[in-house]
mmCIF file of C-alpha atoms and ligand atoms in Angstrom:
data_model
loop_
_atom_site.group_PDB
_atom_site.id
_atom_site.type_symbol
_atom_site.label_atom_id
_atom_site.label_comp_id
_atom_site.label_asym_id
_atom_site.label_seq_id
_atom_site.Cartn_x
_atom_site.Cartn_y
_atom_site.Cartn_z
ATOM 1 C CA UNK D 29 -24.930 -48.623 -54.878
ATOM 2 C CA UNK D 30 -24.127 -44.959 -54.593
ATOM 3 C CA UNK D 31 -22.890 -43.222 -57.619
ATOM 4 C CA UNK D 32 -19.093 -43.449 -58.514
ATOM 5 C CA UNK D 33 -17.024 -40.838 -57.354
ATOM 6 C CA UNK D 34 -16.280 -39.989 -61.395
ATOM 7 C CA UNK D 35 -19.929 -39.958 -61.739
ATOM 8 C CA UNK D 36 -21.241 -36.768 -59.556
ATOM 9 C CA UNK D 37 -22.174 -33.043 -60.762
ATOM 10 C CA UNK D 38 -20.544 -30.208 -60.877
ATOM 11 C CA UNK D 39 -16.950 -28.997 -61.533
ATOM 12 C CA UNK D 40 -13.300 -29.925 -60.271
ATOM 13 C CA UNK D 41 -10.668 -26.911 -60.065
ATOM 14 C CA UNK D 42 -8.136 -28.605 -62.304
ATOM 15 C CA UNK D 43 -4.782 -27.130 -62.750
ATOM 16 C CA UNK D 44 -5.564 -23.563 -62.312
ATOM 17 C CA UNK D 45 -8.938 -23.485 -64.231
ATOM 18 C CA UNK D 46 -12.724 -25.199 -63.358
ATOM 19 C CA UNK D 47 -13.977 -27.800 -65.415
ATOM 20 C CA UNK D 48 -16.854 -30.203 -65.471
ATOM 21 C CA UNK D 49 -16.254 -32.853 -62.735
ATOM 22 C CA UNK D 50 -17.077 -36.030 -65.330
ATOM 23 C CA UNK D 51 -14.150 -34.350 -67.688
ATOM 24 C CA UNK D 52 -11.369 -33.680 -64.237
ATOM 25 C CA UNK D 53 -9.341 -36.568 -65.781
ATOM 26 C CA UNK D 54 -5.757 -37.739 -65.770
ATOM 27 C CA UNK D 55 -3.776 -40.216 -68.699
ATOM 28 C CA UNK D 56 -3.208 -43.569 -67.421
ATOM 29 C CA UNK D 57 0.498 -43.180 -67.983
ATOM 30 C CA UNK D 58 0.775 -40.685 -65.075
ATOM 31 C CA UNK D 59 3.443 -40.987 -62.575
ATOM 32 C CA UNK D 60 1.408 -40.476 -59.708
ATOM 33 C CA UNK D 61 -0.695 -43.816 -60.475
ATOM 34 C CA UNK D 62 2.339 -45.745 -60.961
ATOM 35 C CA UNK D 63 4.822 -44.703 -58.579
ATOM 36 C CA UNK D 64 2.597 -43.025 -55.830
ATOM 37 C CA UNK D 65 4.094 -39.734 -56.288
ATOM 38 C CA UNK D 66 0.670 -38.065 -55.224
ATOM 39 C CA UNK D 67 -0.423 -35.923 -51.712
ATOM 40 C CA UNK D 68 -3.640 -34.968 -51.025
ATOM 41 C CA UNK D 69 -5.474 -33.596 -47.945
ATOM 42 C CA UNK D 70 -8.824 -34.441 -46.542
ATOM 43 C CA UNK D 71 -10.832 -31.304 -45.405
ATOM 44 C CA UNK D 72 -14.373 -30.520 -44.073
ATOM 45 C CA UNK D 73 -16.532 -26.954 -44.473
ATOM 46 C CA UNK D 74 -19.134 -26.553 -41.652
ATOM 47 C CA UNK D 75 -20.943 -23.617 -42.291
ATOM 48 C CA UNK D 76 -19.444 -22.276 -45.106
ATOM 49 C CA UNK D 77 -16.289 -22.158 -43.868
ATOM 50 C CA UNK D 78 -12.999 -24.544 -44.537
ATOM 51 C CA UNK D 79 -11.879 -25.717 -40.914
ATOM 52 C CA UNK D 80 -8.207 -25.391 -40.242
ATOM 53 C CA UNK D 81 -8.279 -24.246 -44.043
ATOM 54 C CA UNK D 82 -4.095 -23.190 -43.709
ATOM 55 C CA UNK D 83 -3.188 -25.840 -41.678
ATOM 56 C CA UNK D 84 -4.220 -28.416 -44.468
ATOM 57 C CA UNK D 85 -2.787 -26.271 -46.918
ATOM 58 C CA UNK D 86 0.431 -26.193 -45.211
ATOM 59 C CA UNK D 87 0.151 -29.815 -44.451
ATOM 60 C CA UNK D 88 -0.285 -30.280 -48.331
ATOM 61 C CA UNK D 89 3.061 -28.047 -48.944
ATOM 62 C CA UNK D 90 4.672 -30.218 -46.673
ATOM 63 C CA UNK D 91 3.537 -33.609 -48.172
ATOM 64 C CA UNK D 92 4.997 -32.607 -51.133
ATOM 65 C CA UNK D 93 8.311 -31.170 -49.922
ATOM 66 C CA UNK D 94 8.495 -34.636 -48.440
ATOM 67 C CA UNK D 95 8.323 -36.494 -52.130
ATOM 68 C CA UNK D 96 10.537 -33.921 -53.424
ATOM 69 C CA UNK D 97 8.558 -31.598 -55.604
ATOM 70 C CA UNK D 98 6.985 -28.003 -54.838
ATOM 71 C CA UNK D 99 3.156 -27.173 -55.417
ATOM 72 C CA UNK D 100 3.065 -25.193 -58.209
ATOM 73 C CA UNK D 101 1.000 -22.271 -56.860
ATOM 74 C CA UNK D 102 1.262 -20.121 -53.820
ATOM 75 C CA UNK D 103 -0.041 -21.265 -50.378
ATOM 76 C CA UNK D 104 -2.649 -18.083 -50.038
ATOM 77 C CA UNK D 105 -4.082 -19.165 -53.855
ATOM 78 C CA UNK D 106 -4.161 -22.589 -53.261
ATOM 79 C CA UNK D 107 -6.320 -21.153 -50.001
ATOM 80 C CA UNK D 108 -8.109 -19.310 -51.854
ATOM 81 C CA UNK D 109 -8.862 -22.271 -55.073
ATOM 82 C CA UNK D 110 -10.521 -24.612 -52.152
ATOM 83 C CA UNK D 111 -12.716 -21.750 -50.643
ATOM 84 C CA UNK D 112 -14.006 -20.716 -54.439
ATOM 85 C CA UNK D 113 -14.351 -24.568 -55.481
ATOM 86 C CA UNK D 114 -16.657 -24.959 -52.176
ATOM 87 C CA UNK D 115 -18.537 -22.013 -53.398
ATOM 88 C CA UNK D 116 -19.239 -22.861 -57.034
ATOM 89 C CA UNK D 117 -20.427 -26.380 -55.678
ATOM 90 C CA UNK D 118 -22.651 -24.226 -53.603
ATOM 91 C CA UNK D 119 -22.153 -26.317 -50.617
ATOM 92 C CA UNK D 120 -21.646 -25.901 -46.894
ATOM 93 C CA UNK D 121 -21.121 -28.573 -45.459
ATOM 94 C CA UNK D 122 -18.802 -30.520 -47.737
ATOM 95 C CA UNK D 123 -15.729 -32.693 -47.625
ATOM 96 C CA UNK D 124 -12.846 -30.688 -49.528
ATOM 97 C CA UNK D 125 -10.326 -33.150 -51.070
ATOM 98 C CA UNK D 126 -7.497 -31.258 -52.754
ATOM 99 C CA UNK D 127 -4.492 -33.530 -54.754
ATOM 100 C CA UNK D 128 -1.475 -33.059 -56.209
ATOM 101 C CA UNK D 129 0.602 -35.285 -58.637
ATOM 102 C CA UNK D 130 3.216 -36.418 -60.785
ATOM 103 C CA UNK D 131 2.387 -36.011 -64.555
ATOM 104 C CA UNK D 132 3.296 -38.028 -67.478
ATOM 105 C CA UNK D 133 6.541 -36.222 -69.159
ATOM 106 C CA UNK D 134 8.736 -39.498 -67.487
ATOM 107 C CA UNK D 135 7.035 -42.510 -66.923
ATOM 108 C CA UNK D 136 9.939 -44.254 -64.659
ATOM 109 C CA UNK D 137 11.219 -44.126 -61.225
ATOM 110 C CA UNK D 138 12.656 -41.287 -62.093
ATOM 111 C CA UNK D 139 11.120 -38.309 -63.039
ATOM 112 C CA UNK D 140 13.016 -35.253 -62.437
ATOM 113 C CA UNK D 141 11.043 -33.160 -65.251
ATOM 114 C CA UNK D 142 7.531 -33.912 -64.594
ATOM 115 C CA UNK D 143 5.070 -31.678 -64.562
ATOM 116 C CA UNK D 144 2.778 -31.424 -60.942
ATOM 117 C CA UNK D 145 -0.555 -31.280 -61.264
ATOM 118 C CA UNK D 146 -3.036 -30.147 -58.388
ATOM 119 C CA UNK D 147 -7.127 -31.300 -58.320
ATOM 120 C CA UNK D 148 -9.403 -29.819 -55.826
ATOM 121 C CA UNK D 149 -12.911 -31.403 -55.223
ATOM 122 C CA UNK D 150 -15.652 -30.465 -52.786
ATOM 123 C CA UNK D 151 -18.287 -33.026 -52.475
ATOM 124 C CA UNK D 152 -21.336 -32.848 -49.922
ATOM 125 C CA UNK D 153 -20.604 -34.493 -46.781
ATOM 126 C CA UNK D 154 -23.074 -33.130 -43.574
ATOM 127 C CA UNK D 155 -21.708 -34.325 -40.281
ATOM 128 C CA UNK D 156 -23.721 -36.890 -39.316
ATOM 129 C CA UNK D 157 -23.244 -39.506 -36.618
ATOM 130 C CA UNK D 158 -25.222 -42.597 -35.868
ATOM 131 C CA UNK D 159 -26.691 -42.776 -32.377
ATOM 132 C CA UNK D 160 -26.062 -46.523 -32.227
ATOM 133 C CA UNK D 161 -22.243 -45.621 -32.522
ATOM 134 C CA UNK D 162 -23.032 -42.801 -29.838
ATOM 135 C CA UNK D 163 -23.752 -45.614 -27.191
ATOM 136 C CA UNK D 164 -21.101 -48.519 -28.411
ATOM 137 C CA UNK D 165 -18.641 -46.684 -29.936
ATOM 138 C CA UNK D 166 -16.711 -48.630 -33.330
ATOM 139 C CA UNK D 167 -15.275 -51.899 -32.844
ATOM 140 C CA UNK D 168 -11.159 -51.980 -34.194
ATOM 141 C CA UNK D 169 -9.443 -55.141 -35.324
ATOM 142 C CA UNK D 170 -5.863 -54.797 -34.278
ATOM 143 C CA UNK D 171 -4.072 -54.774 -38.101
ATOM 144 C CA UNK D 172 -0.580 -57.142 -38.853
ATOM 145 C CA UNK D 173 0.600 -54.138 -40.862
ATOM 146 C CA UNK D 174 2.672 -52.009 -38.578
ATOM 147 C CA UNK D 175 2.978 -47.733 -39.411
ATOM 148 C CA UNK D 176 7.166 -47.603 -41.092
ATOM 149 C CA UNK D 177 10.288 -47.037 -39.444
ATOM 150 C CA UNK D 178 10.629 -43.238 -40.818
ATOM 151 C CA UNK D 179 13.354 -44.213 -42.539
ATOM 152 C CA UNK D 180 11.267 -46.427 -44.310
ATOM 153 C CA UNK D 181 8.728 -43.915 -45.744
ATOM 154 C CA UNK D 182 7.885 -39.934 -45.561
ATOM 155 C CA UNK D 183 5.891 -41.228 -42.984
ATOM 156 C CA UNK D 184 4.549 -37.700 -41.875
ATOM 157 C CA UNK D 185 3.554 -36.431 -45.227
ATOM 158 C CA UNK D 186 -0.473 -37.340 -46.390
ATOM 159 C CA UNK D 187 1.063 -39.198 -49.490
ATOM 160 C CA UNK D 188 -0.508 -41.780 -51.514
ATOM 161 C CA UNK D 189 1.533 -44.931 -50.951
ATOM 162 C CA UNK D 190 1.198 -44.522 -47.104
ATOM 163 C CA UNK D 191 -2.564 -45.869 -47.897
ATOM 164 C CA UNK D 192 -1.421 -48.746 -49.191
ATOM 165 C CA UNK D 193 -1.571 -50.923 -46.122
ATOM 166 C CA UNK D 194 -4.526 -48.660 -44.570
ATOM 167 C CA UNK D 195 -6.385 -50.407 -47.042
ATOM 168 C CA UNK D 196 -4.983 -53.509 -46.816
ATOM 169 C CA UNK D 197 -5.610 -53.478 -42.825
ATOM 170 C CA UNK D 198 -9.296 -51.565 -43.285
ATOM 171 C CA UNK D 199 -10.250 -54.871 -45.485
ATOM 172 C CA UNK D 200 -9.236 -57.022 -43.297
ATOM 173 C CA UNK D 201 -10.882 -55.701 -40.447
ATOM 174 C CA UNK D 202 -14.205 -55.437 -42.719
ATOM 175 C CA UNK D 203 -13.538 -58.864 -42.987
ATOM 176 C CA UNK D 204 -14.216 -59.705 -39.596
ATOM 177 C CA UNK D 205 -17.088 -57.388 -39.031
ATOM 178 C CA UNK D 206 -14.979 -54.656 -37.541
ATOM 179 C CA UNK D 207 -15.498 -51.077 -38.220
ATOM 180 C CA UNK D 208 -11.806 -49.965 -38.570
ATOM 181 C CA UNK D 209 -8.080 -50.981 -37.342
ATOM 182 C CA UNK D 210 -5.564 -50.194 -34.855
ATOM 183 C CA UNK D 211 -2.097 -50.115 -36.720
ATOM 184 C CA UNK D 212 0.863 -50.525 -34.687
ATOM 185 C CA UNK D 213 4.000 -48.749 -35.689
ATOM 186 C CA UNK D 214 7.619 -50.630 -36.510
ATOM 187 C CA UNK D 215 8.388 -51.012 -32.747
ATOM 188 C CA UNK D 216 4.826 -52.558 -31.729
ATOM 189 C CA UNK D 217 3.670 -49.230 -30.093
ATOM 190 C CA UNK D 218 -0.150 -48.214 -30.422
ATOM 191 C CA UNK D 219 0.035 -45.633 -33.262
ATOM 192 C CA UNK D 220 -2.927 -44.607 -34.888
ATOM 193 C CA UNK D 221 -6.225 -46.016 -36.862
ATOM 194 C CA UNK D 222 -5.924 -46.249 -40.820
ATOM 195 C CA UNK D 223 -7.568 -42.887 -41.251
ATOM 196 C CA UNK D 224 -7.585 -41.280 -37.873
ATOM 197 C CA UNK D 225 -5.619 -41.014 -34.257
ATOM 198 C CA UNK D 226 -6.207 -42.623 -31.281
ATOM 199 C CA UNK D 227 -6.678 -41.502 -27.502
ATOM 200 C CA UNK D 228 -7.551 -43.062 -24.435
ATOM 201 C CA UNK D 229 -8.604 -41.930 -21.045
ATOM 202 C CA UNK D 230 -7.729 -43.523 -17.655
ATOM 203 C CA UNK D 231 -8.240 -41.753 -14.121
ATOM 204 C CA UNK D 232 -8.884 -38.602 -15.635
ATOM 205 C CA UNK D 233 -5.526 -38.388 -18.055
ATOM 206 C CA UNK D 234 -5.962 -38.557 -21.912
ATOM 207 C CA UNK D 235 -3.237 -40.988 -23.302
ATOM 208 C CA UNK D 236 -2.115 -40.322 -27.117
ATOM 209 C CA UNK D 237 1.091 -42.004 -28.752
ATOM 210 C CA UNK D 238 3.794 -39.802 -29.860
ATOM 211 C CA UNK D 239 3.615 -39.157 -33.919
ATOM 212 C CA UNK D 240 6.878 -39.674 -34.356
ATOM 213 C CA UNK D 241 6.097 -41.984 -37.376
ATOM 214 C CA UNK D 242 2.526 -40.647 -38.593
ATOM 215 C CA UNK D 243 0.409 -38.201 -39.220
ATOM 216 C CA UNK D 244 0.107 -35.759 -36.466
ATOM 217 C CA UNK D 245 -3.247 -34.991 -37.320
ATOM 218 C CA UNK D 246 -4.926 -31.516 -37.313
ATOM 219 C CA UNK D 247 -8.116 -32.792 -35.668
ATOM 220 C CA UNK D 248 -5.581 -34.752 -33.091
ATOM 221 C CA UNK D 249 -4.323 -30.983 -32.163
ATOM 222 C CA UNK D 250 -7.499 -29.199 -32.290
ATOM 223 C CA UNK D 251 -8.905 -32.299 -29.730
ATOM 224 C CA UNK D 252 -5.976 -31.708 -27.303
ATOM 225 C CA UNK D 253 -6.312 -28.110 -27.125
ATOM 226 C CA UNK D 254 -10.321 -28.528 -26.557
ATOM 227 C CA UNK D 255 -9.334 -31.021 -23.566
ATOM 228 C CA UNK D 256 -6.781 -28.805 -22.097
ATOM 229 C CA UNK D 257 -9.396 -26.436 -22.157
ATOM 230 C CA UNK D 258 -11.544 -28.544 -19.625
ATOM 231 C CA UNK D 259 -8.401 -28.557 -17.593
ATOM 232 C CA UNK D 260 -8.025 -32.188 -18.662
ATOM 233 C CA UNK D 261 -3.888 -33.166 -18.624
ATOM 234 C CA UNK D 262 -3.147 -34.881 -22.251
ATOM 235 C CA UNK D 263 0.100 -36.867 -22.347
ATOM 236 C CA UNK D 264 1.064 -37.780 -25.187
ATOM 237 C CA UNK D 265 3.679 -40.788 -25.207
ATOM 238 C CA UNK D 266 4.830 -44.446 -25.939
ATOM 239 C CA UNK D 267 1.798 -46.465 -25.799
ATOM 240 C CA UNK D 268 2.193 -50.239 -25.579
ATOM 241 C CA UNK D 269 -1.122 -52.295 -26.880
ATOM 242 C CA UNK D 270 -1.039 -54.431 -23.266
ATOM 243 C CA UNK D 271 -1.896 -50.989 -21.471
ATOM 244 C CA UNK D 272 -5.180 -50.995 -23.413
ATOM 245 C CA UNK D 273 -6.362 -53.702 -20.679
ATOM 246 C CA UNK D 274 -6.594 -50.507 -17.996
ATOM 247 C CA UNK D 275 -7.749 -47.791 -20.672
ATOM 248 C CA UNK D 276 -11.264 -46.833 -19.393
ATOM 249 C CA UNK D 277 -12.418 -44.745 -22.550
ATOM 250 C CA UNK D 278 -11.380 -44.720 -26.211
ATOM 251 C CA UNK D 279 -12.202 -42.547 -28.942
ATOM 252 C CA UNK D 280 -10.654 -41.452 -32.747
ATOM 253 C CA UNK D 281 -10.115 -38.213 -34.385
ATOM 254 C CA UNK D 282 -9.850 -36.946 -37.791
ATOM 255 C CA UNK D 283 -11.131 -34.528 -40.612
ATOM 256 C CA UNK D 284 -14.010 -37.781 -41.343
ATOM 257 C CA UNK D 285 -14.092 -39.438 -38.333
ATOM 258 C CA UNK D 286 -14.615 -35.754 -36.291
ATOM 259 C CA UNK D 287 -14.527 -37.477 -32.575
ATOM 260 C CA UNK D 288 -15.743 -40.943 -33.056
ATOM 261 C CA UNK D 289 -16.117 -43.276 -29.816
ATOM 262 C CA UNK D 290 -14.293 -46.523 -29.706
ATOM 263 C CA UNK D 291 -16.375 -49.224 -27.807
ATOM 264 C CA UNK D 292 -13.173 -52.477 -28.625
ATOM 265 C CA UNK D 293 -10.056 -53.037 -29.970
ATOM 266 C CA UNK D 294 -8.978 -56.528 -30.262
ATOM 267 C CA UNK D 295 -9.914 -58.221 -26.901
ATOM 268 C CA UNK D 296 -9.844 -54.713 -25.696
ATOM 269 C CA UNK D 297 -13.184 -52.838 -24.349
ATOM 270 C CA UNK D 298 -14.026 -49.500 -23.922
ATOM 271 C CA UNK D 299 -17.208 -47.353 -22.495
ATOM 272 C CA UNK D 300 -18.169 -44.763 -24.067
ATOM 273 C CA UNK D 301 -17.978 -42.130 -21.413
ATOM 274 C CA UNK D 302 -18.446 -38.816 -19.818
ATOM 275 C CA UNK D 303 -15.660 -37.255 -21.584
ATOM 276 C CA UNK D 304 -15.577 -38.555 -25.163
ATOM 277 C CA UNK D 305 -18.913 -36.950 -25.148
ATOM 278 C CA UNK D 306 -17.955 -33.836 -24.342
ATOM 279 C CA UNK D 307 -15.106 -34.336 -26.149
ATOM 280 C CA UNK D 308 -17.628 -34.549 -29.236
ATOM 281 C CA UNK D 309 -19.429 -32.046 -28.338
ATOM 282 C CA UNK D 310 -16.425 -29.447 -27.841
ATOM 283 C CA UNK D 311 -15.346 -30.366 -31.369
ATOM 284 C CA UNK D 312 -18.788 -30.107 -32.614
ATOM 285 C CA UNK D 313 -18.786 -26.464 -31.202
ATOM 286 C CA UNK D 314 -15.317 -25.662 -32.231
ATOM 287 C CA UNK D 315 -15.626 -26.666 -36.167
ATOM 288 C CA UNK D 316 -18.888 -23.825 -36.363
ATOM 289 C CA UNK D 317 -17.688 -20.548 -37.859
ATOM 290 C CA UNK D 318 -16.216 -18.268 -36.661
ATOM 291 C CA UNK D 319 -13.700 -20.312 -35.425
ATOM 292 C CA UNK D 320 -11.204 -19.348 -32.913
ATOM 293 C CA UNK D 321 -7.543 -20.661 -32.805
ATOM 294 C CA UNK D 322 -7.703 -23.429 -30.325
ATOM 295 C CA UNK D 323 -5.583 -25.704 -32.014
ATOM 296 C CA UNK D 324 -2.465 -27.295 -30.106
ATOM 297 C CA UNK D 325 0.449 -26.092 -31.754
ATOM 298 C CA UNK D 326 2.708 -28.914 -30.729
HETATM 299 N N1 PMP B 9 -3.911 -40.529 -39.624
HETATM 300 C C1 PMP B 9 -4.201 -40.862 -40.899
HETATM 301 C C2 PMP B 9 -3.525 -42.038 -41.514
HETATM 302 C C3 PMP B 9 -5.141 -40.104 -41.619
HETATM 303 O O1 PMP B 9 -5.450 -40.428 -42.877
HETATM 304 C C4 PMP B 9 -5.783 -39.013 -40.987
HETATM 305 C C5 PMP B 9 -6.787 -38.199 -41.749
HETATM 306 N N2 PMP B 9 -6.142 -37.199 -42.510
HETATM 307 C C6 PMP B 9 -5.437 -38.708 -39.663
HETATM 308 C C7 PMP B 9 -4.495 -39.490 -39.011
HETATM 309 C C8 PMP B 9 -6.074 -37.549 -38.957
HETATM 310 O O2 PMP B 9 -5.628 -36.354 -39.532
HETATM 311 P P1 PMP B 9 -6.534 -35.041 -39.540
HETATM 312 O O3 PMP B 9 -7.031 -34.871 -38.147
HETATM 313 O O4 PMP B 9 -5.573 -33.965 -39.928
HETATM 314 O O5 PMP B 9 -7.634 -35.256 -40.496
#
């Protein structure tokens, strides 16, 4: 069993200051653990170097416009906390997990006075990837929990309860011996995967649904850029789960997943193919300091 997350060396910026990483803890009675008033961002270093480092930050602002409070700090030192955590932990290539919350001053639904709290904690995380995925790609479960109506949820901020049925659907699927899920959104449309997007290639066109109700993802952007690059058209649009039947290729993206193959989906199969391997191997390229701005500002 690998060591608890609560368990690991080092130190946790905590509210402005460092502090040991087995003392970066919260009271039980915090509105964030009851009510899911928390955001957080997911966030890889390769190199040395935060990728996207103000996008996430930005996306983090967002999040928490979204549940209705403001980060107490400044976008450039919130920046600047992740960069100096990732140094203190001495890493370089690291996951970078920032998180902000509701504190304890109200401890009901509402809680108009409450103080927000931010974490940020860098743990080692190389990119690795396992060459039997490289030649059959994940297998997906196709989840019963469908991505909300956005006027459901804040359904494009990286909030807490969103994860709820990501879990739900990623159990499910480990269930069955599947790697990950598909989740379909309210109106049955392919969305995304509970942790990543989705694309799929047929006669040379990349096919990605439309995030208009989750997370547009900053790898998702980065990967359409790189593939416009290759002179490859991306259309992004309403994807219905019956067109996976003529989908030649398949792959994820996302901050943890990088570009990660997709061999099935349901009855659904894939090859892993000339392009998701470039495709991997553009992002590979892309994430290496320096980086250039190739994202895909939508
Ligand atoms: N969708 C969900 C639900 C996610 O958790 C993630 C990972 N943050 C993504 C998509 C991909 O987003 P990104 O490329 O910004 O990591």
């Amino acid at each position: 069993m690998a060591l608890p997350f609560d368990q690991h060396d080092g130190e946790i910026w905590y509210d402005g200051a460092f502090v040991p990483w087995k003392d970066a803890k919260l009271h039980v009675l915090s509105h964030g653990l009851h009510y899911a008033s928390a955001v957080f961002e997911g966030e890889r270093a390769y190199g040395g170097e935060i990728f996207e480092c103000e996008a996430h930050t930005n996306r983090l602002f967002a999040s928490a416009a979204a549940m209705g409070y403001a980060i107490p700090y400044s976008k450039d030192a919130v920046s600047a906390a992740k960069r100096a955590t990732l140094s203190r932990m001495g890493l370089t290539e690291a996951y970078v997990r920032p998180v902000a919350w509701r504190g304890s001053e109200m401890m009901g639904v509402s809680a108009q006075t409450n103080t927000i709290h931010l974490a940020i904690a860098v743990w080692a995380w190389p990119s690795y990837f396992d060459p039997a995925l490289r030649e059959r790609g994940l297998t997906l479960d196709i989840s019963e929990w469908r991505r909300p109506d956005p006027r459901t949820a804040p359904c494009h901020a990286k909030a807490a309860g969103l994860y709820m049925i990501c879990t739900l659907s990623k159990h499910t699927a480990e269930a069955k011996g599947c790697h990950d899920a598909l989740m379909l959104d309210y109106r049955g449309h392919v969305a995304e995967a509970t942790g990543a997007n989705v694309f799929f290639l047929k006669d040379g066109v990349l096919h990605t649904p439309t995030p208009d109700c989750f997370l547009d993802g900053i790898t998702r952007r980065t990967v359409i850029g790189l593939a416009r690059a290759r002179g490859v058209e991306v259309v992004q649009r309403t994807i219905l789960p019956e067109e996976m039947e003529g989908f030649e290729e398949c792959f994820l993206t996302g901050t943890a997943v990088e570009v990660t193959p997709v061999g099935q989906i349901g009855p659904y199969t894939f090859r892993v193919g000339d392009l998701t391997k470039a495709l991997m191997g553009d992002y590979q390229a892309a994430v290496q300091p320096p980086h250039a701005a190739l994202r895909e500002v939508a």
